């Protein structure tokens, strides 16, 4: 997939990274009439992993792009999101996802990561985006009228704007910021299997179910029109806490989920055991734009997974950047260069704070999910008391994506564990 360069030679935008964030941004910018070139280091475009949850703040953008129907045809629109206790399987709280769709105007979906990636890949191909492979970027530089990237083979690529969507271990992030990833000491195992293999395992085929337990949690939902079933097992690694290099191994998986309820217990043997994903994020940063080099997606704000907003934030980033470019082009006199600096400033002004909130909330929710002892009982009591149609904890993130800081909704008000009316266990 290496087409000839555009007739003009130089693109308007270089996007480094051909994942969901890079491709969705390339598509968003191409819709504004820009010539976009994507540089992907892998030999071919593709995604690894299993399922993704995409909330209304993402399906709203897919609808704007004309891609929502395709996503629905490949994914599943579940009926509920149910949180249960991983030890005794008690239902703690529930989101009615049909009512949630009525509230926000767009559905909550689950989809295979590779299917969502494929949707954006095909959209980019239709839009004429240049999709280049085997392009290993090793450095970034600003120039007089834009920026350039340095490639491993000694070549350079130049454009008025360079978007670094090169992931958690971003070369741009290392060069421009120089911070390190932060280990949570948690690890994720995944599996996506034919649903016939799990029909007798006590699963809820039409729901997203999250089992939260001491130092572990387990997620289940159907994929691909209900033909596949996705499972994610996450646990805290004692080896990681002890500073050992070889952590998150299958023996730790089995030990972590001992004592779980039956549905979780029968799900654990199905997990893929030849690979696992250690869970890292980074501390939030205030500056994403460095001249004409802009960080985007996980390069700017890699979160822990507890809010299921990682891919969504990257898609939102590209949509917001394209919207601000379009607004400034409308205000730019004919024959003059578009104000990329203004568009980048507007992008940074709104996205930094929103993504900081998601990153820090994801960390806090991870702690909440994994409580033990008295704190676990207090959490369960608070969740049981929640009304199914209380959206105080979702309005700030599932509503329309803000384009300016004043459009950003207020955060939810945390409920302290100390306020819970906890029933003491029987002696």
Short mmCIF file of C-alpha atoms in Angstrom, two decimals:
data_model
loop_
_atom_site.label_atom_id
_atom_site.label_comp_id
_atom_site.label_asym_id
_atom_site.label_seq_id
_atom_site.Cartn_x
_atom_site.Cartn_y
_atom_site.Cartn_z
CA UNK A 1 0.00 0.00 0.00
CA UNK A 2 2.57 2.56 -1.20
CA UNK A 3 0.98 4.86 -3.79
CA UNK A 4 2.99 7.37 -5.79
CA UNK A 5 3.38 10.78 -4.16
CA UNK A 6 0.76 13.43 -4.89
CA UNK A 7 1.46 15.55 -7.99
CA UNK A 8 2.39 18.52 -5.83
CA UNK A 9 4.91 16.34 -3.99
CA UNK A 10 4.59 17.72 -0.49
CA UNK A 11 1.47 16.97 1.57
CA UNK A 12 -0.32 19.53 3.67
CA UNK A 13 -0.13 17.26 6.71
CA UNK A 14 2.11 14.38 7.72
CA UNK A 15 0.58 11.97 10.22
CA UNK A 16 3.06 9.67 11.95
CA UNK A 17 1.36 6.47 13.04
CA UNK A 18 -1.25 4.39 11.26
CA UNK A 19 -3.31 3.24 14.24
CA UNK A 20 -6.86 4.29 15.00
CA UNK A 21 -5.78 7.76 16.12
CA UNK A 22 -3.56 8.39 13.10
CA UNK A 23 -6.02 7.13 10.51
CA UNK A 24 -9.05 8.84 12.03
CA UNK A 25 -7.14 12.13 12.13
CA UNK A 26 -5.93 11.68 8.57
CA UNK A 27 -9.51 11.12 7.47
CA UNK A 28 -10.82 14.10 9.44
CA UNK A 29 -8.26 16.42 7.86
CA UNK A 30 -8.72 15.01 4.36
CA UNK A 31 -12.41 15.86 4.61
CA UNK A 32 -11.33 19.49 4.83
CA UNK A 33 -9.62 19.28 1.45
CA UNK A 34 -6.12 18.72 2.83
CA UNK A 35 -3.59 16.39 1.25
CA UNK A 36 -2.58 13.99 4.03
CA UNK A 37 0.24 11.46 4.08
CA UNK A 38 0.37 8.79 6.81
CA UNK A 39 3.71 7.22 7.76
CA UNK A 40 3.32 3.80 9.39
CA UNK A 41 6.37 1.86 10.56
CA UNK A 42 4.83 -1.62 10.20
CA UNK A 43 4.99 -3.49 6.88
CA UNK A 44 1.20 -3.30 6.59
CA UNK A 45 -1.71 -1.55 8.23
CA UNK A 46 -3.48 -3.46 10.97
CA UNK A 47 -4.41 -3.58 14.67
CA UNK A 48 -3.89 -6.20 17.35
CA UNK A 49 -6.08 -6.83 20.38
CA UNK A 50 -9.73 -7.70 20.71
CA UNK A 51 -12.73 -5.59 21.69
CA UNK A 52 -13.25 -1.86 22.10
CA UNK A 53 -16.11 -0.03 23.74
CA UNK A 54 -17.13 3.15 21.93
CA UNK A 55 -19.40 5.49 23.86
CA UNK A 56 -21.78 8.13 22.43
CA UNK A 57 -19.05 10.78 22.31
CA UNK A 58 -17.39 8.56 19.69
CA UNK A 59 -20.41 7.22 17.80
CA UNK A 60 -21.52 10.86 17.41
CA UNK A 61 -18.30 11.52 15.47
CA UNK A 62 -18.67 8.33 13.44
CA UNK A 63 -22.14 9.56 12.47
CA UNK A 64 -20.68 12.93 11.43
CA UNK A 65 -18.19 11.08 9.23
CA UNK A 66 -20.91 8.90 7.69
CA UNK A 67 -19.32 5.78 9.18
CA UNK A 68 -21.74 4.82 11.95
CA UNK A 69 -23.86 2.43 9.89
CA UNK A 70 -20.74 0.52 8.84
CA UNK A 71 -19.62 0.36 12.46
CA UNK A 72 -23.03 -0.94 13.54
CA UNK A 73 -22.89 -3.64 10.87
CA UNK A 74 -19.56 -4.86 12.25
CA UNK A 75 -20.12 -4.37 15.98
CA UNK A 76 -22.80 -4.91 18.61
CA UNK A 77 -25.12 -2.42 20.31
CA UNK A 78 -25.58 -3.97 23.78
CA UNK A 79 -28.64 -3.51 25.97
CA UNK A 80 -27.03 -2.84 29.35
CA UNK A 81 -23.73 -2.26 31.07
CA UNK A 82 -23.81 -4.24 34.28
CA UNK A 83 -21.27 -4.08 37.11
CA UNK A 84 -21.08 -7.14 39.36
CA UNK A 85 -18.92 -8.14 42.30
CA UNK A 86 -16.28 -10.58 41.05
CA UNK A 87 -16.37 -12.58 44.28
CA UNK A 88 -20.10 -13.26 44.75
CA UNK A 89 -21.49 -12.10 41.35
CA UNK A 90 -23.91 -9.65 43.03
CA UNK A 91 -25.24 -6.97 40.67
CA UNK A 92 -23.93 -3.64 41.94
CA UNK A 93 -25.21 -1.15 39.36
CA UNK A 94 -26.41 -0.93 35.77
CA UNK A 95 -26.56 1.47 32.84
CA UNK A 96 -29.58 1.04 30.58
CA UNK A 97 -27.80 1.57 27.25
CA UNK A 98 -31.02 2.06 25.31
CA UNK A 99 -31.99 4.89 27.64
CA UNK A 100 -28.42 6.18 27.47
CA UNK A 101 -28.75 6.37 23.67
CA UNK A 102 -31.94 8.38 24.03
CA UNK A 103 -30.18 10.78 26.39
CA UNK A 104 -27.11 11.40 24.24
CA UNK A 105 -28.59 10.80 20.81
CA UNK A 106 -26.08 8.15 19.77
CA UNK A 107 -25.50 4.52 20.75
CA UNK A 108 -23.00 2.84 23.03
CA UNK A 109 -21.30 0.17 20.93
CA UNK A 110 -18.72 -2.57 21.21
CA UNK A 111 -16.57 -3.48 18.22
CA UNK A 112 -13.45 -5.45 17.44
CA UNK A 113 -10.42 -3.16 17.41
CA UNK A 114 -9.36 -4.38 13.98
CA UNK A 115 -12.85 -3.71 12.61
CA UNK A 116 -12.83 -0.08 13.77
CA UNK A 117 -9.31 0.33 12.40
CA UNK A 118 -10.48 -1.14 9.09
CA UNK A 119 -13.36 1.33 8.90
CA UNK A 120 -10.94 4.25 9.08
CA UNK A 121 -8.43 2.59 6.76
CA UNK A 122 -11.06 2.17 4.04
CA UNK A 123 -12.34 5.71 4.62
CA UNK A 124 -8.81 7.06 4.15
CA UNK A 125 -8.38 5.05 0.94
CA UNK A 126 -11.64 6.46 -0.44
CA UNK A 127 -10.57 9.98 0.52
CA UNK A 128 -7.22 9.70 -1.28
CA UNK A 129 -5.03 9.75 1.84
CA UNK A 130 -1.50 8.53 1.08
CA UNK A 131 -0.85 5.45 3.20
CA UNK A 132 2.83 4.57 3.36
CA UNK A 133 4.34 1.57 5.14
CA UNK A 134 7.82 0.68 6.43
CA UNK A 135 8.33 4.33 7.39
CA UNK A 136 10.31 4.34 10.64
CA UNK A 137 10.41 7.88 12.05
CA UNK A 138 13.33 8.54 14.39
CA UNK A 139 13.18 12.31 14.89
CA UNK A 140 11.21 15.53 14.49
CA UNK A 141 12.26 19.10 13.65
CA UNK A 142 10.47 22.39 13.14
CA UNK A 143 11.24 24.31 9.96
CA UNK A 144 10.57 27.85 8.83
CA UNK A 145 7.18 27.04 7.39
CA UNK A 146 6.27 23.78 9.05
CA UNK A 147 8.02 20.70 10.35
CA UNK A 148 9.89 17.66 9.14
CA UNK A 149 10.39 14.11 10.26
CA UNK A 150 13.63 12.19 10.04
CA UNK A 151 13.40 8.57 8.93
CA UNK A 152 15.61 5.65 9.86
CA UNK A 153 16.79 5.25 6.27
CA UNK A 154 18.13 8.82 6.24
CA UNK A 155 15.31 10.45 4.30
CA UNK A 156 13.20 13.36 5.51
CA UNK A 157 9.55 14.21 4.98
CA UNK A 158 8.28 17.80 5.30
CA UNK A 159 4.86 19.42 5.64
CA UNK A 160 3.25 22.55 7.08
CA UNK A 161 1.95 20.35 9.93
CA UNK A 162 3.24 17.12 11.46
CA UNK A 163 0.85 15.15 13.70
CA UNK A 164 2.64 12.67 15.98
CA UNK A 165 0.13 9.87 16.57
CA UNK A 166 2.87 7.36 17.33
CA UNK A 167 1.42 5.80 20.44
CA UNK A 168 2.34 5.12 24.05
CA UNK A 169 6.05 4.81 23.28
CA UNK A 170 6.04 7.87 21.02
CA UNK A 171 9.36 9.02 19.56
CA UNK A 172 7.96 12.56 19.45
CA UNK A 173 6.91 12.43 23.11
CA UNK A 174 10.38 11.23 24.12
CA UNK A 175 12.11 13.95 22.08
CA UNK A 176 9.80 16.83 22.99
CA UNK A 177 8.86 15.98 26.59
CA UNK A 178 11.28 13.27 27.71
CA UNK A 179 9.09 11.75 30.41
CA UNK A 180 8.67 8.04 31.13
CA UNK A 181 5.65 5.78 31.01
CA UNK A 182 4.05 4.99 34.39
CA UNK A 183 3.46 1.34 35.28
CA UNK A 184 0.23 0.54 37.09
CA UNK A 185 1.54 -2.94 38.02
CA UNK A 186 -1.63 -4.29 36.42
CA UNK A 187 -1.71 -6.55 33.37
CA UNK A 188 -4.48 -7.48 30.94
CA UNK A 189 -5.17 -10.81 29.29
CA UNK A 190 -7.62 -10.96 26.40
CA UNK A 191 -9.54 -13.51 24.40
CA UNK A 192 -12.12 -13.35 21.65
CA UNK A 193 -13.73 -16.74 20.97
CA UNK A 194 -16.75 -18.05 19.05
CA UNK A 195 -19.79 -17.42 21.22
CA UNK A 196 -20.79 -21.10 21.02
CA UNK A 197 -17.79 -21.88 23.23
CA UNK A 198 -19.16 -19.84 26.14
CA UNK A 199 -22.96 -20.10 25.87
CA UNK A 200 -23.05 -22.47 28.86
CA UNK A 201 -20.77 -20.29 31.02
CA UNK A 202 -23.47 -18.09 32.54
CA UNK A 203 -22.70 -15.18 30.21
CA UNK A 204 -24.99 -12.24 29.39
CA UNK A 205 -24.88 -12.19 25.58
CA UNK A 206 -26.61 -8.82 25.20
CA UNK A 207 -24.80 -6.88 27.93
CA UNK A 208 -21.38 -5.49 28.72
CA UNK A 209 -20.59 -7.07 32.08
CA UNK A 210 -17.80 -5.88 34.36
CA UNK A 211 -16.90 -7.98 37.40
CA UNK A 212 -14.93 -5.88 39.90
CA UNK A 213 -12.97 -7.56 42.66
CA UNK A 214 -9.98 -7.23 44.99
CA UNK A 215 -6.96 -6.35 42.85
CA UNK A 216 -8.66 -7.71 39.72
CA UNK A 217 -11.54 -7.29 37.30
CA UNK A 218 -13.08 -9.21 34.40
CA UNK A 219 -14.99 -7.82 31.39
CA UNK A 220 -17.27 -9.70 28.97
CA UNK A 221 -19.27 -8.70 25.90
CA UNK A 222 -20.23 -10.00 22.46
CA UNK A 223 -18.57 -8.87 19.23
CA UNK A 224 -19.16 -9.10 15.48
CA UNK A 225 -22.91 -9.24 15.49
CA UNK A 226 -22.94 -11.58 18.45
CA UNK A 227 -20.87 -14.27 16.73
CA UNK A 228 -17.82 -13.77 18.96
CA UNK A 229 -17.40 -13.22 22.68
CA UNK A 230 -14.74 -10.94 24.10
CA UNK A 231 -13.19 -11.35 27.55
CA UNK A 232 -10.61 -9.21 29.33
CA UNK A 233 -8.99 -10.27 32.61
CA UNK A 234 -7.01 -7.62 34.49
CA UNK A 235 -5.09 -8.08 37.72
CA UNK A 236 -2.37 -6.58 39.86
CA UNK A 237 0.92 -8.44 39.48
CA UNK A 238 2.78 -9.33 42.69
CA UNK A 239 5.92 -9.74 40.60
CA UNK A 240 5.58 -6.16 39.32
CA UNK A 241 5.12 -4.87 42.87
CA UNK A 242 8.28 -6.77 43.85
CA UNK A 243 10.23 -5.16 41.01
CA UNK A 244 10.70 -8.35 39.00
CA UNK A 245 11.26 -7.97 35.27
CA UNK A 246 9.18 -10.99 34.22
CA UNK A 247 5.74 -10.00 35.47
CA UNK A 248 2.15 -10.62 34.52
CA UNK A 249 2.77 -14.27 33.63
CA UNK A 250 0.01 -16.90 33.25
CA UNK A 251 0.66 -18.38 36.70
CA UNK A 252 -0.12 -14.95 38.16
CA UNK A 253 -3.33 -14.80 36.10
CA UNK A 254 -4.60 -18.05 37.59
CA UNK A 255 -3.62 -17.09 41.13
CA UNK A 256 -5.21 -13.64 40.86
CA UNK A 257 -8.65 -15.02 39.97
CA UNK A 258 -8.82 -17.79 42.54
CA UNK A 259 -11.92 -17.37 44.67
CA UNK A 260 -13.89 -15.56 41.94
CA UNK A 261 -17.51 -16.31 41.15
CA UNK A 262 -18.38 -19.18 38.81
CA UNK A 263 -18.82 -17.15 35.59
CA UNK A 264 -15.43 -15.53 36.03
CA UNK A 265 -13.83 -18.80 37.07
CA UNK A 266 -14.90 -20.66 33.93
CA UNK A 267 -13.84 -17.73 31.75
CA UNK A 268 -10.23 -17.57 32.90
CA UNK A 269 -9.08 -20.81 31.19
CA UNK A 270 -10.15 -19.35 27.83
CA UNK A 271 -7.76 -16.39 27.99
CA UNK A 272 -4.96 -16.20 25.44
CA UNK A 273 -1.79 -17.18 27.31
CA UNK A 274 0.87 -16.51 24.70
CA UNK A 275 0.61 -12.74 25.09
CA UNK A 276 -0.47 -10.21 27.64
CA UNK A 277 -0.62 -6.44 27.88
CA UNK A 278 1.06 -4.63 30.75
CA UNK A 279 -0.92 -1.55 31.66
CA UNK A 280 0.95 1.75 31.46
CA UNK A 281 -0.11 5.35 31.19
CA UNK A 282 1.72 8.67 31.50
CA UNK A 283 1.26 11.67 33.73
CA UNK A 284 -0.80 14.42 32.06
CA UNK A 285 1.16 17.20 30.36
CA UNK A 286 0.12 20.75 29.56
CA UNK A 287 1.88 21.22 26.21
CA UNK A 288 1.03 19.07 23.20
CA UNK A 289 1.99 21.53 20.45
CA UNK A 290 5.63 22.34 19.71
CA UNK A 291 5.82 24.68 16.75
CA UNK A 292 4.19 22.76 13.92
CA UNK A 293 4.52 19.38 15.63
CA UNK A 294 1.36 18.28 17.45
CA UNK A 295 1.03 15.28 19.75
CA UNK A 296 -2.21 13.35 19.41
CA UNK A 297 -3.83 10.25 20.90
CA UNK A 298 -1.71 8.06 23.14
CA UNK A 299 1.37 10.12 22.29
CA UNK A 300 -0.33 13.02 24.11
CA UNK A 301 -2.52 11.34 26.75
CA UNK A 302 -2.27 7.56 27.15
CA UNK A 303 -4.83 6.53 29.79
CA UNK A 304 -5.42 3.41 31.80
CA UNK A 305 -8.36 1.52 30.35
CA UNK A 306 -10.98 1.86 33.09
CA UNK A 307 -13.08 4.50 31.34
CA UNK A 308 -12.79 2.83 27.90
CA UNK A 309 -11.91 6.21 26.39
CA UNK A 310 -8.39 5.69 24.99
CA UNK A 311 -9.23 5.17 21.31
CA UNK A 312 -12.17 7.56 21.65
CA UNK A 313 -9.98 10.43 22.86
CA UNK A 314 -7.68 9.95 19.86
CA UNK A 315 -10.66 10.06 17.48
CA UNK A 316 -11.95 13.18 19.26
CA UNK A 317 -8.52 14.81 18.96
CA UNK A 318 -8.53 14.49 15.19
CA UNK A 319 -12.12 15.69 14.90
CA UNK A 320 -11.42 18.77 17.05
CA UNK A 321 -8.25 19.64 15.13
CA UNK A 322 -10.07 19.37 11.79
CA UNK A 323 -12.99 21.45 13.07
CA UNK A 324 -10.71 24.25 14.18
CA UNK A 325 -8.83 24.16 10.88
CA UNK A 326 -12.15 24.46 9.02
CA UNK A 327 -13.29 27.36 11.18
CA UNK A 328 -10.09 29.29 10.57
CA UNK A 329 -10.11 28.61 6.83
CA UNK A 330 -13.59 30.14 6.65
CA UNK A 331 -12.19 33.27 8.30
CA UNK A 332 -9.04 33.39 6.14
CA UNK A 333 -9.00 35.74 3.12
CA UNK A 334 -8.65 34.00 -0.23
CA UNK A 335 -5.06 33.55 -1.39
CA UNK A 336 -3.51 33.54 2.09
CA UNK A 337 -2.11 30.62 4.04
CA UNK A 338 -4.41 29.00 6.61
CA UNK A 339 -3.63 29.81 10.21
CA UNK A 340 -2.26 26.47 11.38
CA UNK A 341 -0.85 28.06 14.53
CA UNK A 342 -4.30 29.31 15.50
CA UNK A 343 -5.88 25.92 14.84
CA UNK A 344 -3.23 24.17 16.92
CA UNK A 345 -3.63 26.64 19.78
CA UNK A 346 -7.40 26.10 19.79
CA UNK A 347 -6.91 22.31 19.68
CA UNK A 348 -4.54 22.38 22.63
CA UNK A 349 -6.67 24.83 24.61
CA UNK A 350 -9.63 22.44 24.82
CA UNK A 351 -8.19 18.94 24.53
CA UNK A 352 -5.50 19.13 27.22
CA UNK A 353 -7.92 19.67 30.10
CA UNK A 354 -10.50 17.17 28.90
CA UNK A 355 -7.92 14.43 28.47
CA UNK A 356 -6.31 15.25 31.81
CA UNK A 357 -9.69 14.67 33.43
CA UNK A 358 -10.09 11.32 31.70
CA UNK A 359 -6.56 10.19 32.57
CA UNK A 360 -6.87 11.07 36.25
CA UNK A 361 -10.41 9.69 36.52
CA UNK A 362 -9.30 6.42 34.90
CA UNK A 363 -6.64 6.04 37.58
CA UNK A 364 -9.18 6.74 40.32
CA UNK A 365 -11.71 4.30 38.86
CA UNK A 366 -9.06 1.63 38.69
CA UNK A 367 -8.46 2.05 42.40
CA UNK A 368 -12.22 1.97 43.05
CA UNK A 369 -12.80 -1.21 41.07
CA UNK A 370 -10.05 -3.10 42.88
CA UNK A 371 -10.85 -2.32 46.51
CA UNK A 372 -10.81 -5.01 49.18
CA UNK A 373 -12.13 -5.43 52.71
CA UNK A 374 -14.21 -2.67 54.30
CA UNK A 375 -13.56 -0.30 51.39
CA UNK A 376 -14.97 -2.87 48.96
CA UNK A 377 -18.15 -3.17 51.01
CA UNK A 378 -18.52 0.62 51.13
CA UNK A 379 -18.07 0.87 47.36
CA UNK A 380 -20.65 -1.85 46.80
CA UNK A 381 -23.16 -0.10 49.03
CA UNK A 382 -22.75 3.17 47.13
CA UNK A 383 -23.11 1.45 43.76
CA UNK A 384 -26.21 -0.47 44.87
CA UNK A 385 -27.82 2.82 45.93
CA UNK A 386 -27.28 4.42 42.52
CA UNK A 387 -30.38 4.94 40.37
CA UNK A 388 -30.10 3.17 37.00
CA UNK A 389 -30.91 6.40 35.16
CA UNK A 390 -28.55 8.64 37.10
CA UNK A 391 -26.14 10.09 34.53
CA UNK A 392 -24.14 12.34 36.83
CA UNK A 393 -21.04 10.25 36.20
CA UNK A 394 -21.35 10.14 32.39
CA UNK A 395 -22.66 13.56 31.29
CA UNK A 396 -19.22 15.12 31.45
CA UNK A 397 -17.72 12.61 29.02
CA UNK A 398 -20.51 11.11 26.83
CA UNK A 399 -21.99 14.42 25.68
CA UNK A 400 -20.91 16.38 22.58
CA UNK A 401 -17.15 16.79 22.25
CA UNK A 402 -16.21 20.31 23.32
CA UNK A 403 -14.52 22.61 20.82
CA UNK A 404 -13.73 25.36 23.31
CA UNK A 405 -12.96 25.32 27.04
CA UNK A 406 -16.27 26.98 27.89
CA UNK A 407 -18.13 24.09 26.22
CA UNK A 408 -16.45 21.52 28.47
CA UNK A 409 -19.07 20.22 30.96
CA UNK A 410 -18.52 20.35 34.68
CA UNK A 411 -17.02 17.25 36.28
CA UNK A 412 -19.08 14.91 38.43
CA UNK A 413 -19.04 15.25 42.22
CA UNK A 414 -17.27 12.26 43.83
CA UNK A 415 -19.11 10.31 46.51
CA UNK A 416 -16.81 9.59 49.46
CA UNK A 417 -16.64 5.97 50.61
CA UNK A 418 -17.10 7.20 54.17
CA UNK A 419 -20.70 8.18 53.31
CA UNK A 420 -21.74 4.58 52.61
CA UNK A 421 -24.19 2.77 54.84
CA UNK A 422 -22.41 -0.58 55.03
CA UNK A 423 -24.02 -3.74 56.32
CA UNK A 424 -21.48 -5.70 58.31
CA UNK A 425 -20.96 -9.31 57.22
CA UNK A 426 -22.56 -11.97 59.41
CA UNK A 427 -20.31 -13.32 62.13
#
